[in-house]
Amino acid sequence: MPQASSGVWSSGNVLVVPPLEAVWLTGSELQLQEGRGCLSFEVKADNDATVLLKQQSGSRRWQHLTAKGGGRGAAAAVDGQQAPAQGSPVEQNYTVILGSHRNSCLKFEKDGELCCMVPTSPEARLSATCFSKYWINYNAGCISVGAGEPGEGLCYSWTDPEPIPSIRFAGLSAWDKHVGYRNLRMHPALAQLPPSPALEQHHIEGPSAHQQPQQGLPGDAPPAQHGKAPPSLLECCQAALLRSFSPSGVCDLLQVADCLSPVADGLRSQAIEFAAAQLSAVVTEDLLGFCSLSTATLEEILCSQSLDCAEKCVFDAVMKWAGYGCEVADASSAGHPMQAQLAQRGAISMQDKRHVRALTASERLASSRFQLRRAPGCTELLYLYDGDRNGVCWHLGTACGTQPWVNPVLAGRLAVRASSPACRSTDPKALAGHGFARCNFAGPRMEGGQLSSWWVLDLGAGHRLICNHYTLRHDGSTDFLRSWVLQGSNDGSSWSDLRRHISDRTIRMPGQYASWPLSSHAAAVPYRFFRLLLVGPNPEAANQHHVCLSFWELYGFLYNSKQQQTAATDDAPTSAA
């Protein structure tokens, strides 16, 4: 996958949707049933995370406009289909936009017409630095949006007085920037919702706006009109259980929570984190309960970032669990009781560029065998698109998201070196910046009797990165890279190959971005130093031994050692030559 900047693509369990594209949840597990359903997901974006609700799926673009005489979209055709007559709707749909108007409000649209806008809903504002949980509930024309687990954190509820019949499919889209989605799951429609907060501040626009901010779904009893509604019995029970978590009882709680899904999903998530953090104690104090956990629950515990114990302890726990029954061997069979549990936890697979389905039980088991287990202190730096602000250079430039960005080389938070001395045409700090360098190259030097050209990026003694993606941007010259290798090291002298490129013709234009994933065994190791080394002359270039770059960014899992960060200054990144 040399380029990931065009078209919908997936990275692990993350679905990346480019601007104005649409991807459809067509798997049977992700469809609305009888016009009802609750879609939960996590999203990471600067603005305009868009969910479409339609009777049919398949449009490649965000098709939501009405076809009126001479109006926008009047002659539009969707994927080769004949456009409807003037005055008729183009694929009737609802559109819910989180973080609209520069991430300032929540919007509801019907057939491209604004029906409701909520500018005072901070819960509906997106985060560009981390994934946030949301849910959208649809029930016969009533659309409710909330933040957190399904049923929690209601942002707003809007009802269409003339509902579109037979809504079946949900789609994910974006407006002007890439949006990352993950952990997609379709629940049954929620039966009861809490009242919407700060109702008097909501601003409504549009001819068909008919809101029910303080009501639940149709058929529910309205909440009390005075004061704050008392907590439900379920909420009281969950709060009591949260206060009483213990290694000897958490396994029993997880088995009960599985049976109450999705009502107790919030409680279940916190129990998973507790069990992962206390794995040794759980196995010791409640071995019978631990061995009774489902395959899906054990998988989530082992993949949790809260899991922080010796590998031998993890191995012993898994062996004890596997010896209790035959769930691992039998879970891929169609009749196994764990199959439904495995299918409902939000993993996805792309059928093509526009359709998504949930993973089968056997696919989830196969993929989970090779998932990287990360320590609790690491930060995930997820690649979304070329030139995004998610990589390690940007992250360190903002002091791990705590300050406005400055060039991390100038701030002393990382270092970049070249094989040739720094000069006007060899500017190491340019590679960590976001400007465009028209002429910036690493020239050759003699090493071991041979010409060697390279760039080296040093994260410093306090950081290590498991790199799973990297991006390059060529400078303004025509000396394009063709044969090079990305390497990692922890001492700056012995190097491991992470990805080799031989006669790679991806870069063909001055100023072009290009990105590549890393999947080798060596790429699963955290490194401090990274090197781009030319391994063959660039045959079409005027300067065949130049490594011409304007920008270099790395992605993956960043480990931060606070003790190492406060070490002596001689352990800091070496300054650019």
XYZ file of C-alpha atoms in Angstrom:
577
model
C 0.000 0.000 0.000
C 2.342 2.778 -1.140
C -0.298 5.490 -1.039
C -3.184 5.840 1.396
C -4.258 9.358 0.650
C -7.090 8.543 -1.742
C -10.094 6.331 -1.120
C -11.439 4.735 2.048
C -8.962 2.439 3.772
C -8.533 0.636 7.077
C -5.585 0.452 9.447
C -6.046 -2.388 11.905
C -9.480 -1.778 13.399
C -9.597 1.893 12.306
C -11.638 2.928 9.267
C -10.319 6.116 7.612
C -12.814 8.042 5.454
C -11.451 10.816 3.184
C -13.338 14.077 2.536
C -16.732 13.681 0.804
C -16.371 9.902 0.561
C -18.903 7.518 2.105
C -18.549 3.985 3.425
C -21.573 1.810 4.195
C -22.149 -0.654 7.015
C -23.739 -3.412 4.964
C -22.927 -6.457 7.101
C -26.028 -7.962 8.665
C -24.647 -7.284 12.166
C -24.363 -3.548 11.363
C -27.773 -2.930 9.789
C -30.825 -1.383 11.432
C -33.602 -3.881 12.058
C -37.152 -2.867 11.109
C -36.135 0.792 10.984
C -34.657 0.788 14.478
C -31.183 0.527 15.918
C -28.426 2.200 17.933
C -25.021 2.634 16.292
C -22.069 3.085 18.664
C -18.582 4.028 17.504
C -15.397 5.865 18.352
C -14.208 8.751 16.192
C -11.110 10.907 15.850
C -11.279 14.035 13.684
C -10.853 17.794 13.564
C -14.485 18.342 12.581
C -17.548 17.042 10.710
C -17.823 13.359 11.570
C -20.899 12.460 9.524
C -23.354 9.568 9.874
C -25.890 8.931 7.098
C -29.130 6.950 7.546
C -30.751 5.701 4.338
C -33.057 3.125 2.840
C -30.336 1.772 0.551
C -26.544 1.782 0.555
C -23.847 2.137 -2.038
C -23.372 5.783 -2.999
C -19.699 6.566 -3.222
C -20.050 10.224 -2.379
C -21.941 12.128 0.270
C -25.233 12.304 -1.690
C -27.729 14.194 0.430
C -29.030 17.095 -1.667
C -32.543 17.579 -2.964
C -33.116 17.813 -6.712
C -35.052 21.002 -7.385
C -35.436 22.797 -10.646
C -32.136 24.534 -11.402
C -30.922 23.822 -7.864
C -27.795 22.090 -6.730
C -27.837 18.419 -7.578
C -30.796 18.750 -9.943
C -29.166 16.630 -12.596
C -27.124 14.444 -10.291
C -26.849 10.722 -10.861
C -25.697 8.395 -8.130
C -23.199 5.722 -9.192
C -24.578 5.539 -12.720
C -28.238 5.509 -11.693
C -30.670 7.866 -13.381
C -31.302 11.010 -11.361
C -34.881 11.386 -10.119
C -37.278 13.863 -11.632
C -37.176 17.507 -10.642
C -38.712 18.221 -7.272
C -38.195 14.648 -5.991
C -35.615 13.802 -3.304
C -32.255 12.276 -4.157
C -32.016 9.135 -2.042
C -34.041 10.148 0.997
C -31.776 10.254 4.026
C -30.995 11.688 7.411
C -27.586 13.226 8.103
C -26.137 13.662 11.584
C -22.976 15.780 11.794
C -20.828 15.832 14.926
C -18.467 18.794 15.198
C -20.067 20.820 12.405
C -19.250 24.503 11.748
C -15.565 24.172 12.686
C -16.283 21.737 15.477
C -18.762 24.007 17.234
C -22.166 22.330 16.975
C -24.310 19.264 16.304
C -26.500 19.221 13.185
C -29.459 17.161 11.968
C -30.392 17.270 8.266
C -33.055 15.604 6.151
C -32.503 15.294 2.400
C -29.845 18.003 2.597
C -32.063 20.520 4.381
C -31.092 21.760 7.846
C -33.649 20.634 10.411
C -31.944 21.210 13.741
C -28.672 22.736 14.930
C -27.403 22.503 18.508
C -24.555 24.995 19.031
C -24.312 24.561 22.812
C -23.529 20.852 23.057
C -19.872 20.467 24.147
C -20.238 16.684 24.218
C -20.690 16.705 20.433
C -17.352 18.408 19.796
C -14.696 16.107 18.397
C -11.107 15.547 19.482
C -8.252 15.571 16.980
C -5.839 13.952 19.438
C -7.767 10.943 20.755
C -10.767 8.766 19.953
C -14.095 9.707 21.539
C -17.116 7.437 22.037
C -20.511 8.340 20.572
C -23.816 6.644 19.825
C -26.702 7.481 17.521
C -30.092 5.929 18.207
C -32.782 5.806 15.485
C -36.344 4.755 16.214
C -39.092 5.512 13.681
C -38.003 9.068 12.916
C -36.606 9.924 16.361
C -32.816 10.465 16.243
C -30.891 10.717 19.504
C -27.160 11.433 19.807
C -25.030 10.846 22.887
C -21.420 10.708 24.068
C -20.087 7.624 25.866
C -21.713 4.223 26.119
C -25.164 3.737 24.522
C -27.809 5.429 26.629
C -25.314 7.649 28.483
C -24.475 11.308 27.931
C -27.431 12.266 25.732
C -26.530 15.365 23.692
C -29.828 15.904 21.910
C -32.907 14.178 20.528
C -34.779 15.300 17.403
C -37.958 13.857 15.888
C -39.025 14.084 12.251
C -42.807 14.702 11.988
C -42.797 12.880 8.623
C -40.348 9.986 9.091
C -38.621 8.335 6.159
C -39.878 4.735 6.042
C -37.703 1.619 6.103
C -34.383 3.143 7.157
C -31.976 0.214 7.016
C -28.382 1.272 6.368
C -25.922 3.557 8.143
C -23.045 5.225 6.345
C -19.935 7.059 7.556
C -18.608 10.124 5.802
C -16.462 13.240 6.190
C -16.546 16.824 4.977
C -13.209 18.594 4.380
C -10.788 16.447 6.401
C -10.122 12.760 6.958
C -12.067 11.098 9.779
C -11.082 7.920 11.627
C -13.776 5.550 12.953
C -13.360 2.385 15.007
C -15.247 -0.028 17.288
C -18.417 0.076 15.192
C -21.335 -1.809 16.644
C -25.101 -1.887 16.065
C -27.257 -2.370 19.172
C -31.010 -2.799 19.477
C -32.845 0.513 19.696
C -32.692 1.988 23.184
C -35.918 1.771 25.136
C -35.310 4.688 27.491
C -33.093 7.773 27.380
C -32.151 10.350 30.023
C -33.222 13.983 29.587
C -31.080 16.249 27.431
C -28.952 18.781 29.365
C -29.113 22.599 29.076
C -32.296 22.505 27.037
C -33.005 26.210 27.144
C -29.773 26.955 25.289
C -30.482 24.829 22.235
C -31.020 26.709 18.997
C -33.328 25.247 16.349
C -33.452 26.076 12.658
C -35.256 24.717 9.630
C -38.860 24.165 8.590
C -39.176 20.560 9.759
C -37.543 20.865 13.170
C -39.663 19.171 15.782
C -37.553 18.402 18.815
C -38.241 16.275 21.835
C -35.331 17.285 24.034
C -36.759 16.069 27.313
C -38.450 12.934 26.098
C -37.207 9.453 25.494
C -38.163 7.400 22.489
C -41.793 7.149 21.309
C -43.890 5.277 23.826
C -41.682 6.098 26.815
C -43.053 7.889 29.847
C -41.861 11.531 30.008
C -39.369 12.352 32.769
C -40.222 14.538 35.708
C -40.679 18.201 34.807
C -39.151 19.605 38.001
C -35.646 19.138 39.314
C -33.202 16.477 38.213
C -34.620 13.060 37.414
C -33.700 10.493 40.085
C -31.296 7.744 39.026
C -32.826 4.539 37.795
C -32.518 1.249 39.667
C -30.079 0.045 36.997
C -27.846 3.102 37.504
C -27.864 2.600 41.264
C -26.898 -1.056 40.872
C -24.078 -0.262 38.469
C -22.707 2.452 40.763
C -22.732 0.020 43.699
C -20.933 -2.637 41.667
C -18.288 -0.142 40.536
C -17.522 0.647 44.161
C -17.186 -3.033 45.037
C -14.792 -4.265 42.337
C -12.494 -6.981 43.697
C -10.270 -9.673 42.158
C -12.449 -12.384 43.674
C -15.709 -11.068 42.191
C -14.919 -9.346 38.918
C -15.193 -12.555 36.846
C -18.731 -13.224 38.079
C -19.617 -9.616 37.255
C -18.237 -9.980 33.708
C -20.339 -13.090 33.067
C -23.477 -11.270 34.198
C -22.599 -8.174 32.140
C -22.259 -10.351 29.023
C -25.828 -11.497 29.482
C -27.103 -7.916 29.942
C -25.444 -6.460 26.848
C -25.805 -3.706 25.733
C -27.425 -2.325 28.893
C -24.344 -2.985 31.036
C -21.631 -2.299 28.436
C -20.251 0.665 30.398
C -19.911 -1.425 33.542
C -18.424 -4.274 31.511
C -15.735 -2.020 29.996
C -14.582 -0.866 33.417
C -14.594 -4.435 34.706
C -12.378 -5.466 31.758
C -9.860 -2.738 32.654
C -9.912 -3.784 36.328
C -9.402 -7.461 35.487
C -6.492 -6.598 33.176
C -4.785 -4.421 35.787
C -5.270 -7.093 38.486
C -4.769 -10.211 36.346
C -2.410 -12.001 38.751
C -4.741 -11.458 41.698
C -7.813 -12.476 39.698
C -6.269 -15.791 38.643
C -5.048 -16.478 42.181
C -8.252 -15.579 44.050
C -10.902 -16.780 41.573
C -9.426 -19.396 39.254
C -12.798 -21.075 38.680
C -14.429 -17.799 37.685
C -11.489 -16.856 35.446
C -11.643 -20.200 33.622
C -15.368 -19.624 33.027
C -14.845 -16.370 31.116
C -15.853 -16.342 27.458
C -13.274 -16.242 24.690
C -14.257 -12.685 23.776
C -13.884 -11.476 27.372
C -10.462 -13.092 27.785
C -9.368 -11.602 24.469
C -10.365 -8.099 25.602
C -8.516 -8.531 28.894
C -5.332 -9.627 27.125
C -5.576 -6.772 24.594
C -6.287 -4.111 27.214
C -3.676 -1.396 27.686
C -4.177 -1.756 31.437
C -2.553 -5.213 31.353
C 0.791 -4.732 33.075
C 2.313 -7.941 34.379
C 5.064 -10.405 33.500
C 4.747 -12.381 30.275
C 5.086 -15.611 32.255
C 2.058 -14.617 34.328
C 0.018 -13.993 31.169
C 1.109 -17.315 29.673
C 0.241 -19.252 32.849
C -3.178 -17.583 33.028
C -4.003 -18.454 29.414
C -2.865 -22.055 29.885
C -5.063 -22.430 32.973
C -8.037 -20.943 31.120
C -7.488 -23.164 28.059
C -7.205 -26.282 30.203
C -10.611 -25.679 31.748
C -12.525 -26.254 28.497
C -12.234 -26.266 24.692
C -13.464 -22.808 23.838
C -10.372 -21.838 21.853
C -10.554 -24.882 19.610
C -14.284 -24.775 19.070
C -15.102 -21.079 18.918
C -14.911 -20.882 15.118
C -17.647 -23.438 14.644
C -21.073 -22.120 13.652
C -22.880 -23.602 16.638
C -20.487 -22.553 19.353
C -22.093 -20.270 21.975
C -19.120 -17.888 21.866
C -19.656 -17.022 18.201
C -22.255 -14.365 18.965
C -20.019 -12.887 21.676
C -17.081 -12.659 19.270
C -19.126 -10.997 16.531
C -20.520 -8.199 18.669
C -17.432 -6.372 19.928
C -16.959 -3.952 17.039
C -14.175 -5.382 14.824
C -14.701 -4.711 11.128
C -13.596 -5.891 7.708
C -13.844 -3.984 4.421
C -15.615 -5.951 1.681
C -14.634 -3.321 -0.892
C -13.948 0.423 -0.955
C -17.469 1.303 0.217
C -18.875 -1.573 2.268
C -18.008 -2.745 5.763
C -19.011 -5.852 7.664
C -18.195 -7.222 11.105
C -15.475 -9.857 11.443
C -16.563 -13.452 11.824
C -15.618 -15.387 14.947
C -12.825 -17.292 13.198
C -11.434 -14.055 11.700
C -11.402 -12.383 15.095
C -9.604 -15.333 16.658
C -7.029 -15.386 13.856
C -6.370 -11.651 14.007
C -6.204 -11.505 17.791
C -3.376 -14.059 17.891
C -0.935 -11.481 16.541
C -2.136 -8.285 18.202
C 0.663 -6.291 19.773
C 0.328 -5.988 23.546
C 1.246 -2.514 24.681
C 2.285 -1.198 28.076
C -0.147 1.205 29.778
C 2.186 4.180 29.381
C 2.425 4.195 25.587
C 0.701 6.697 23.298
C -0.847 5.581 20.010
C 0.113 7.853 17.105
C -2.279 6.790 14.375
C -1.651 7.529 10.699
C -4.798 8.931 9.060
C -3.595 10.700 5.922
C -0.493 12.262 4.384
C 0.539 15.416 6.221
C -1.778 14.915 9.200
C -0.912 16.044 12.709
C -0.759 12.665 14.391
C 2.902 11.631 14.030
C 5.783 11.654 16.486
C 7.347 14.905 15.232
C 4.081 16.776 15.719
C 3.444 15.053 19.056
C 6.837 16.029 20.462
C 6.521 19.496 18.930
C 3.464 20.060 21.119
C 5.193 18.597 24.221
C 2.887 15.582 24.042
C -0.183 17.722 23.369
C 0.310 20.175 26.232
C 1.673 23.225 24.355
C 1.310 24.997 21.005
C 3.452 23.405 18.310
C 7.034 24.484 17.793
C 9.617 22.709 15.671
C 10.794 19.881 17.976
C 14.373 20.167 16.688
C 14.536 23.818 17.699
C 12.913 22.955 21.039
C 15.496 20.231 21.699
C 12.900 17.459 21.921
C 14.375 15.425 19.078
C 17.312 15.678 16.708
C 17.806 15.157 12.973
C 21.193 14.556 11.360
C 22.345 14.112 7.779
C 25.277 12.357 6.165
C 26.463 15.711 4.816
C 27.191 18.862 6.878
C 24.321 21.217 7.638
C 24.102 24.116 5.222
C 21.546 26.087 3.246
C 20.714 22.986 1.141
C 20.906 20.531 4.045
C 18.569 21.719 6.778
C 17.882 18.960 9.354
C 15.154 20.883 11.191
C 13.101 21.154 7.969
C 12.297 17.433 8.107
C 10.461 17.862 11.423
C 8.653 21.037 10.348
C 5.538 21.540 8.266
C 6.870 23.983 5.714
C 7.945 23.051 2.202
C 11.682 22.962 1.510
C 12.419 23.514 -2.167
C 15.960 22.135 -1.905
C 16.907 19.902 1.019
C 19.124 16.854 0.628
C 21.559 14.601 2.459
C 24.683 14.236 0.365
C 27.095 11.283 0.301
C 30.022 10.659 2.629
C 32.665 7.911 2.707
C 31.929 5.124 5.209
C 33.807 1.856 5.054
C 35.241 2.745 1.678
C 31.815 3.366 0.111
C 29.559 6.329 -0.491
C 26.765 6.522 2.075
C 23.814 8.946 2.109
C 21.315 9.036 4.976
C 19.059 10.981 7.320
C 18.828 9.984 11.023
C 16.064 10.960 13.449
C 16.846 10.672 17.190
C 13.870 10.669 19.586
C 16.103 11.128 22.619
C 16.845 8.952 25.620
C 13.328 9.379 27.019
C 11.386 8.019 24.043
C 11.044 4.818 22.034
C 8.698 4.251 19.087
C 7.213 1.057 17.669
C 6.840 2.361 14.135
C 3.979 0.974 12.021
C 3.718 3.688 9.361
C 5.865 6.463 7.957
C 5.453 9.394 5.568
C 7.947 11.182 3.320
C 7.549 14.348 1.306
C 9.915 15.041 -1.579
C 11.490 18.456 -1.942
C 11.176 20.635 -5.049
C 13.796 18.790 -7.093
C 13.431 15.928 -9.589
C 16.021 13.700 -7.854
C 13.447 11.127 -6.789
C 14.194 8.299 -4.343
C 14.154 4.833 -5.859
C 16.107 2.399 -3.609
C 16.363 2.977 0.122
C 15.745 1.302 3.481
C 14.126 2.497 6.705
C 16.065 1.229 9.726
C 15.735 1.341 13.511
C 18.306 1.267 16.287
C 18.612 1.803 20.010
C 22.315 2.644 20.107
C 22.824 4.493 16.819
C 25.382 1.993 15.530
C 23.677 -1.369 14.958
C 20.639 -1.099 12.655
C 17.646 -3.328 11.883
C 15.800 -3.091 8.565
C 12.157 -2.117 9.009
C 11.220 -1.786 5.333
C 13.301 -2.016 2.139
C 12.429 -0.262 -1.118
C 14.084 -1.444 -4.317
C 13.288 0.426 -7.546
C 10.267 1.976 -5.826
C 8.675 4.462 -8.221
C 6.026 5.791 -5.848
C 7.510 9.296 -5.731
C 7.113 10.861 -9.175
C 6.495 14.583 -8.562
C 8.268 17.419 -6.707
C 6.603 18.090 -3.362
C 4.729 14.755 -3.408
C 3.748 12.944 -0.209
C 4.057 9.162 0.053
C 3.323 6.802 2.961
C 4.030 3.141 3.678
C 2.983 0.697 6.423
C 5.518 -1.449 8.297
C 4.759 -5.086 9.015
C 8.107 -6.850 9.492
C 9.060 -8.628 12.716
C 11.695 -5.968 13.430
C 8.983 -3.289 13.213
C 7.401 -4.688 16.418
C 10.415 -3.486 18.456
C 10.565 0.018 19.984
C 13.516 2.101 18.740
C 15.095 5.420 19.633
C 16.905 6.069 16.316
C 15.474 5.825 12.802
C 17.506 6.066 9.605
C 16.653 6.496 5.923
C 19.608 4.998 4.092
C 20.147 5.095 0.333
C 21.009 1.558 -0.837
C 21.375 2.277 -4.548
C 21.853 5.273 -6.820
C 18.773 7.038 -8.150
C 19.206 6.273 -11.867
C 17.053 9.124 -13.212
C 18.427 11.823 -10.918
C 20.973 14.486 -11.745
C 22.529 13.814 -8.313
C 22.221 10.056 -7.944
C 23.484 9.879 -4.364
C 21.288 12.600 -2.856
C 18.459 11.764 -0.444
C 16.104 14.676 -1.148
C 13.403 15.242 1.491
C 11.244 18.113 2.677
C 9.367 16.258 5.437
C 9.580 13.002 7.413
C 7.014 11.696 9.892
C 6.745 8.446 11.876
C 3.676 6.805 13.428
C 3.060 3.949 15.835
C 3.242 3.509 19.616
C 5.384 5.965 21.548
C 6.871 4.963 24.898
C 7.866 7.725 27.298
C 10.266 7.185 30.192
C 9.923 10.053 32.676
C 13.067 9.045 34.535
C 15.061 9.088 31.335
C 13.577 12.456 30.369
C 14.973 14.010 33.560
C 18.393 12.408 33.159
C 21.588 14.362 32.612
C 21.760 16.707 29.665
C 24.340 14.557 27.931
C 21.580 11.990 27.370
C 19.459 14.520 25.434
C 19.106 14.235 21.651
C 22.292 15.211 19.917
C 21.943 18.508 18.104
C 21.942 18.741 14.344
C 25.367 18.951 12.845
